[in-house]
Amino acid sequence: MQPFIMTSPLRFITFSRTTWVLLLLGFSSGLPLALTSGTLQAWMTVENIDLKTIGFFSMVGQAYVFKFLWAPMMDRYSLPFTGRRRGWLAVCQLLLILLIALMGTVNPNSGLLLLAILAVAVAFCSASQDIVFDAWKTDVLSTEERGNGAALTVLGYRLAMLVSGGVALWLADRYLGWHNIYFLMAGLMLLGLIGTLLAKEPEQSVAPPLSLRHAVVDPLKDFFTRSNTWLMITLIIFYKLGDAFAGALSTSFLIRGLGFSAGDVGLVNKSLGLVATIIGALYGGALMRKWSLYRALMIFGIAQALSNLAYWVLTVIPSHLWSMGSAVFIENLCGGMGTAAAVALLMSLCNRRFSATQFALLSALSAMGRVYVGPIAGWLVESWHWSGFYAFTVIASLPGLLLLRAAKTSLLRLADTTYFAPRRHYAFAYSLTNRGFLLGALMATLGLIMMLITYLFDTAALPLTQPLIRYSLLVAALATVVGVMLDILSKEKAA
């Protein structure tokens, strides 16, 4: 075991055509994100746009959460060129090149509405690109290749975020200006188009859905009638929850909690953290070539939980730049390994016939922790201070590990076969649970749409909106708990 552990992860990466495609498409996937979030916010701040409007612009990122709503169309229909997956990739990338370039022609002070429309369009096309890229990975990569595939995707994605985030801000401030930066980023999207042209269209070993109705209904029916579905859903949500809590306020913690300067935090937390995440993802992918998916998820899950203690240590020792750098490196290294395993898990749970829709749904579930823990994290810090909060992040990792242990049998089976065992017990109770979960999710989505409309048209918020969102999420959460209990009872009954 020792010689293997000491080996560089790069040894296990073969720089083949597929490797370059994964890197290029990963880069193309990560590049638009900052251009509609952090980089755009910085540009608007420099142009003295009011904070309320800047805060509203953060809503454009909801496309990444709700991308499963239009994913069925991309599973059902093929464009009349380059194949079922590559055709959609090429269209999304060409639109992104055009839209990002158009953003560079707009002045935020005089064309704010147009800029908002373009940002929403970029986020929509970027989320659509992610749908097809994730489906392509799932269709092309074998079980043994998924760990490395996830690692290479993270590498390309993180490099793109560095380019469109930190590097773009520096170039805009020192040399090019904001308009030219967006023109430059549009040009860099051509790398993704090159990746699409190099990619091989997946062999269509299974027939695609025969109609749009089948593309919507069949993926959900296929997934929600499997054995241990609810265990898998909760595992996906909770596996990186502790990691999400730890990262939610890390920048504020290092600046406000420990007193480091913004420049030092930017250098260490962003640059060193990025390098650590890439190393962790690559090393995790290398280890997964030798380990089962379950073993990798468990070991990396424990590592990323314990790594949160590095931030806790910073709260009880004197602040030094080297100690901050060490904590950031350890936390991001372990988080990168956990990310590689989590992405491999999502790929393993997808039926190749519906890979675009199912991966979009599963990735939306996995993003819930990252997207929605922020307000909770702020409240916990105010209540428990930083030391109590980071101790809690370790505890928040435990439910994911317990759920992982409960799903061990199903995960080990995934390594041997692509067949998903159907449920055999409690059919009526499961049916009610499924309906309750879908009802809660749909009603919560309706509430978010109502909230967005009232903000867009600057009208008074409807009294129904907040209760609708709150109780809809409660219904979905209760349905999930009941589903997990039914999975456990079914497992015991089958034994």
Tab-separated table of N, CA, C and O in Angstrom, residues 199-269:
chain	number	residue	atom	x	y	z
A	199	ALA	N	-14.146	15.675	-29.302
A	199	ALA	CA	-14.874	14.626	-28.582
A	199	ALA	C	-15.474	13.605	-29.546
A	199	ALA	O	-15.850	13.934	-30.671
A	200	LYS	N	-15.556	12.388	-29.059
A	200	LYS	CA	-16.240	11.334	-29.808
A	200	LYS	C	-17.678	11.241	-29.319
A	200	LYS	O	-17.936	11.272	-28.120
A	201	GLU	N	-18.593	11.143	-30.264
A	201	GLU	CA	-19.992	10.980	-29.874
A	201	GLU	C	-20.162	9.628	-29.201
A	201	GLU	O	-19.680	8.606	-29.702
A	202	PRO	N	-20.808	9.565	-28.004
A	202	PRO	CA	-20.991	8.279	-27.311
A	202	PRO	C	-21.737	7.273	-28.174
A	202	PRO	O	-22.647	7.632	-28.930
A	203	GLU	N	-21.308	6.007	-28.046
A	203	GLU	CA	-22.032	4.949	-28.728
A	203	GLU	C	-23.418	4.819	-28.118
A	203	GLU	O	-23.570	4.732	-26.901
A	204	GLN	N	-24.427	4.804	-28.971
A	204	GLN	CA	-25.812	4.797	-28.495
A	204	GLN	C	-26.269	3.359	-28.314
A	204	GLN	O	-26.958	2.782	-29.144
A	205	SER	N	-25.848	2.771	-27.174
A	205	SER	CA	-26.180	1.375	-26.910
A	205	SER	C	-27.612	1.204	-26.425
A	205	SER	O	-28.146	0.093	-26.431
A	206	VAL	N	-28.223	2.306	-25.966
A	206	VAL	CA	-29.629	2.266	-25.539
A	206	VAL	C	-30.397	3.322	-26.305
A	206	VAL	O	-29.854	4.362	-26.677
A	207	ALA	N	-31.671	3.051	-26.542
A	207	ALA	CA	-32.487	3.975	-27.329
A	207	ALA	C	-32.831	5.205	-26.497
A	207	ALA	O	-33.153	5.089	-25.314
A	208	PRO	N	-32.790	6.413	-27.089
A	208	PRO	CA	-33.209	7.616	-26.366
A	208	PRO	C	-34.714	7.612	-26.169
A	208	PRO	O	-35.424	6.813	-26.785
A	209	PRO	N	-35.238	8.489	-25.300
A	209	PRO	CA	-36.699	8.567	-25.115
A	209	PRO	C	-37.405	8.822	-26.441
A	209	PRO	O	-36.909	9.542	-27.306
A	210	LEU	N	-38.596	8.230	-26.591
A	210	LEU	CA	-39.317	8.307	-27.861
A	210	LEU	C	-40.125	9.587	-28.010
A	210	LEU	O	-40.532	9.941	-29.110
A	211	SER	N	-40.404	10.276	-26.921
A	211	SER	CA	-41.155	11.530	-26.978
A	211	SER	C	-40.710	12.405	-25.820
A	211	SER	O	-40.022	11.951	-24.902
A	212	LEU	N	-41.102	13.692	-25.875
A	212	LEU	CA	-40.736	14.602	-24.791
A	212	LEU	C	-41.404	14.177	-23.487
A	212	LEU	O	-40.813	14.306	-22.409
A	213	ARG	N	-42.626	13.655	-23.588
A	213	ARG	CA	-43.311	13.172	-22.385
A	213	ARG	C	-42.512	12.037	-21.739
A	213	ARG	O	-42.314	12.008	-20.522
A	214	HIS	N	-42.055	11.103	-22.568
A	214	HIS	CA	-41.234	10.011	-22.036
A	214	HIS	C	-39.923	10.551	-21.467
A	214	HIS	O	-39.411	10.033	-20.465
A	215	ALA	N	-39.364	11.601	-22.097
A	215	ALA	CA	-38.114	12.178	-21.613
A	215	ALA	C	-38.274	12.832	-20.249
A	215	ALA	O	-37.319	12.926	-19.485
A	216	VAL	N	-39.491	13.295	-19.926
A	216	VAL	CA	-39.754	13.918	-18.629
A	216	VAL	C	-40.150	12.877	-17.590
A	216	VAL	O	-39.615	12.839	-16.473
A	217	VAL	N	-41.089	12.007	-17.950
A	217	VAL	CA	-41.666	11.066	-16.987
A	217	VAL	C	-40.752	9.872	-16.734
A	217	VAL	O	-40.522	9.478	-15.581
A	218	ASP	N	-40.209	9.279	-17.796
A	218	ASP	CA	-39.455	8.033	-17.642
A	218	ASP	C	-38.201	8.156	-16.773
A	218	ASP	O	-37.928	7.256	-15.972
A	219	PRO	N	-37.408	9.251	-16.888
A	219	PRO	CA	-36.246	9.361	-15.997
A	219	PRO	C	-36.633	9.416	-14.530
A	219	PRO	O	-35.969	8.815	-13.682
A	220	LEU	N	-37.718	10.153	-14.216
A	220	LEU	CA	-38.170	10.226	-12.826
A	220	LEU	C	-38.708	8.885	-12.356
A	220	LEU	O	-38.419	8.428	-11.241
A	221	LYS	N	-39.490	8.230	-13.219
A	221	LYS	CA	-40.036	6.920	-12.867
A	221	LYS	C	-38.916	5.913	-12.682
A	221	LYS	O	-38.928	5.108	-11.736
A	222	ASP	N	-37.928	5.940	-13.587
A	222	ASP	CA	-36.790	5.028	-13.486
A	222	ASP	C	-36.036	5.227	-12.173
A	222	ASP	O	-35.672	4.264	-11.493
A	223	PHE	N	-35.830	6.486	-11.803
A	223	PHE	CA	-35.039	6.759	-10.604
A	223	PHE	C	-35.812	6.514	-9.323
A	223	PHE	O	-35.308	5.916	-8.369
A	224	PHE	N	-37.069	6.971	-9.278
A	224	PHE	CA	-37.828	6.906	-8.030
A	224	PHE	C	-38.471	5.543	-7.781
A	224	PHE	O	-39.154	5.380	-6.769
A	225	THR	N	-38.270	4.572	-8.660
A	225	THR	CA	-38.766	3.210	-8.396
A	225	THR	C	-37.626	2.253	-8.079
A	225	THR	O	-37.836	1.056	-7.965
A	226	ARG	N	-36.412	2.769	-7.922
A	226	ARG	CA	-35.278	1.917	-7.579
A	226	ARG	C	-35.239	1.622	-6.086
A	226	ARG	O	-35.744	2.395	-5.261
A	227	SER	N	-34.598	0.527	-5.759
A	227	SER	CA	-34.336	0.229	-4.360
A	227	SER	C	-33.338	1.237	-3.798
A	227	SER	O	-32.358	1.598	-4.460
A	228	ASN	N	-33.602	1.732	-2.591
A	228	ASN	CA	-32.706	2.662	-1.889
A	228	ASN	C	-32.606	4.042	-2.542
A	228	ASN	O	-31.618	4.752	-2.339
A	229	THR	N	-33.620	4.447	-3.308
A	229	THR	CA	-33.592	5.773	-3.941
A	229	THR	C	-33.435	6.887	-2.914
A	229	THR	O	-32.626	7.806	-3.081
A	230	TRP	N	-34.209	6.812	-1.840
A	230	TRP	CA	-34.204	7.912	-0.869
A	230	TRP	C	-32.916	7.953	-0.069
A	230	TRP	O	-32.453	9.026	0.323
A	231	LEU	N	-32.316	6.803	0.167
A	231	LEU	CA	-30.995	6.794	0.784
A	231	LEU	C	-29.986	7.532	-0.095
A	231	LEU	O	-29.150	8.303	0.392
A	232	MET	N	-30.070	7.275	-1.397
A	232	MET	CA	-29.142	7.917	-2.324
A	232	MET	C	-29.379	9.428	-2.395
A	232	MET	O	-28.435	10.218	-2.447
A	233	ILE	N	-30.653	9.841	-2.406
A	233	ILE	CA	-30.961	11.271	-2.456
A	233	ILE	C	-30.390	11.987	-1.232
A	233	ILE	O	-29.729	13.029	-1.349
A	234	THR	N	-30.637	11.455	-0.071
A	234	THR	CA	-30.138	12.093	1.145
A	234	THR	C	-28.615	12.014	1.230
A	234	THR	O	-27.973	12.952	1.728
A	235	LEU	N	-28.030	10.923	0.731
A	235	LEU	CA	-26.570	10.826	0.702
A	235	LEU	C	-25.980	11.930	-0.174
A	235	LEU	O	-25.001	12.591	0.204
A	236	ILE	N	-26.579	12.150	-1.343
A	236	ILE	CA	-26.097	13.190	-2.258
A	236	ILE	C	-26.181	14.567	-1.601
A	236	ILE	O	-25.276	15.399	-1.728
A	237	ILE	N	-27.269	14.827	-0.887
A	237	ILE	CA	-27.459	16.142	-0.253
A	237	ILE	C	-26.500	16.338	0.912
A	237	ILE	O	-25.910	17.413	1.083
A	238	PHE	N	-26.309	15.295	1.724
A	238	PHE	CA	-25.576	15.450	2.982
A	238	PHE	C	-24.087	15.121	2.884
A	238	PHE	O	-23.338	15.464	3.792
A	239	TYR	N	-23.651	14.468	1.795
A	239	TYR	CA	-22.259	13.989	1.762
A	239	TYR	C	-21.257	15.130	1.925
A	239	TYR	O	-20.257	15.002	2.628
A	240	LYS	N	-21.497	16.252	1.262
A	240	LYS	CA	-20.566	17.377	1.359
A	240	LYS	C	-21.156	18.551	2.148
A	240	LYS	O	-20.718	19.699	1.989
A	241	LEU	N	-22.134	18.260	3.017
A	241	LEU	CA	-22.773	19.339	3.768
A	241	LEU	C	-21.797	20.015	4.726
A	241	LEU	O	-21.741	21.249	4.807
A	242	GLY	N	-21.021	19.222	5.463
A	242	GLY	CA	-20.038	19.809	6.375
A	242	GLY	C	-19.014	20.646	5.634
A	242	GLY	O	-18.615	21.730	6.088
A	243	ASP	N	-18.589	20.160	4.468
A	243	ASP	CA	-17.648	20.903	3.635
A	243	ASP	C	-18.266	22.214	3.153
A	243	ASP	O	-17.601	23.251	3.091
A	244	ALA	N	-19.565	22.165	2.802
A	244	ALA	CA	-20.263	23.376	2.349
A	244	ALA	C	-20.355	24.406	3.472
A	244	ALA	O	-20.157	25.608	3.248
A	245	PHE	N	-20.655	23.954	4.690
A	245	PHE	CA	-20.695	24.871	5.834
A	245	PHE	C	-19.323	25.512	6.063
A	245	PHE	O	-19.223	26.718	6.304
A	246	ALA	N	-18.266	24.700	5.986
A	246	ALA	CA	-16.925	25.219	6.255
A	246	ALA	C	-16.520	26.283	5.245
A	246	ALA	O	-15.844	27.259	5.592
A	247	GLY	N	-16.931	26.113	3.986
A	247	GLY	CA	-16.535	27.057	2.958
A	247	GLY	C	-17.456	28.242	2.798
A	247	GLY	O	-17.102	29.232	2.142
A	248	ALA	N	-18.644	28.183	3.415
A	248	ALA	CA	-19.651	29.222	3.191
A	248	ALA	C	-19.172	30.605	3.613
A	248	ALA	O	-19.435	31.602	2.932
A	249	LEU	N	-18.473	30.689	4.736
A	249	LEU	CA	-18.034	31.989	5.262
A	249	LEU	C	-16.521	32.016	5.485
A	249	LEU	O	-16.030	32.762	6.341
A	250	SER	N	-15.781	31.209	4.734
A	250	SER	CA	-14.343	31.101	4.983
A	250	SER	C	-13.625	32.430	4.764
A	250	SER	O	-12.735	32.807	5.551
A	251	THR	N	-13.994	33.177	3.717
A	251	THR	CA	-13.336	34.459	3.464
A	251	THR	C	-13.627	35.455	4.588
A	251	THR	O	-12.723	36.147	5.090
A	252	SER	N	-14.896	35.529	5.009
A	252	SER	CA	-15.257	36.418	6.119
A	252	SER	C	-14.549	36.003	7.409
A	252	SER	O	-14.115	36.856	8.197
A	253	PHE	N	-14.417	34.701	7.620
A	253	PHE	CA	-13.739	34.201	8.816
A	253	PHE	C	-12.283	34.655	8.847
A	253	PHE	O	-11.786	35.153	9.865
A	254	LEU	N	-11.594	34.514	7.710
A	254	LEU	CA	-10.171	34.842	7.680
A	254	LEU	C	-9.939	36.347	7.795
A	254	LEU	O	-8.955	36.778	8.408
A	255	ILE	N	-10.852	37.149	7.237
A	255	ILE	CA	-10.685	38.607	7.294
A	255	ILE	C	-11.223	39.174	8.601
A	255	ILE	O	-10.510	39.845	9.365
A	256	ARG	N	-12.495	38.910	8.891
A	256	ARG	CA	-13.146	39.513	10.049
A	256	ARG	C	-12.861	38.749	11.339
A	256	ARG	O	-12.675	39.337	12.403
A	257	GLY	N	-12.827	37.413	11.232
A	257	GLY	CA	-12.623	36.609	12.436
A	257	GLY	C	-11.184	36.585	12.909
A	257	GLY	O	-10.915	36.590	14.107
A	258	LEU	N	-10.229	36.540	11.955
A	258	LEU	CA	-8.819	36.412	12.324
A	258	LEU	C	-8.018	37.677	12.073
A	258	LEU	O	-6.881	37.798	12.531
A	259	GLY	N	-8.563	38.625	11.297
A	259	GLY	CA	-7.888	39.899	11.103
A	259	GLY	C	-6.852	39.938	10.007
A	259	GLY	O	-6.041	40.867	9.950
A	260	PHE	N	-6.852	38.970	9.097
A	260	PHE	CA	-5.933	39.025	7.968
A	260	PHE	C	-6.415	40.063	6.966
A	260	PHE	O	-7.616	40.364	6.874
A	261	SER	N	-5.486	40.601	6.178
A	261	SER	CA	-5.859	41.576	5.167
A	261	SER	C	-6.542	40.890	3.997
A	261	SER	O	-6.337	39.686	3.747
A	262	ALA	N	-7.337	41.670	3.254
A	262	ALA	CA	-8.034	41.108	2.093
A	262	ALA	C	-7.048	40.609	1.050
A	262	ALA	O	-7.287	39.596	0.380
A	263	GLY	N	-5.911	41.303	0.903
A	263	GLY	CA	-4.906	40.868	-0.066
A	263	GLY	C	-4.309	39.526	0.296
A	263	GLY	O	-4.143	38.654	-0.560
A	264	ASP	N	-3.949	39.342	1.580
A	264	ASP	CA	-3.388	38.060	2.020
A	264	ASP	C	-4.398	36.936	1.848
A	264	ASP	O	-4.054	35.834	1.407
A	265	VAL	N	-5.663	37.218	2.194
A	265	VAL	CA	-6.699	36.198	2.064
A	265	VAL	C	-6.927	35.848	0.596
A	265	VAL	O	-7.074	34.685	0.236
A	266	GLY	N	-6.947	36.865	-0.263
A	266	GLY	CA	-7.130	36.606	-1.683
A	266	GLY	C	-6.022	35.746	-2.241
A	266	GLY	O	-6.263	34.815	-3.014
A	267	LEU	N	-4.780	36.029	-1.835
A	267	LEU	CA	-3.638	35.265	-2.322
A	267	LEU	C	-3.675	33.823	-1.820
A	267	LEU	O	-3.512	32.881	-2.592
A	268	VAL	N	-3.925	33.654	-0.520
A	268	VAL	CA	-3.851	32.321	0.075
A	268	VAL	C	-5.123	31.528	-0.166
A	268	VAL	O	-5.078	30.393	-0.664
A	269	ASN	N	-6.279	32.125	0.160
A	269	ASN	CA	-7.530	31.377	0.104
A	269	ASN	C	-7.922	31.040	-1.327
A	269	ASN	O	-8.442	29.957	-1.596
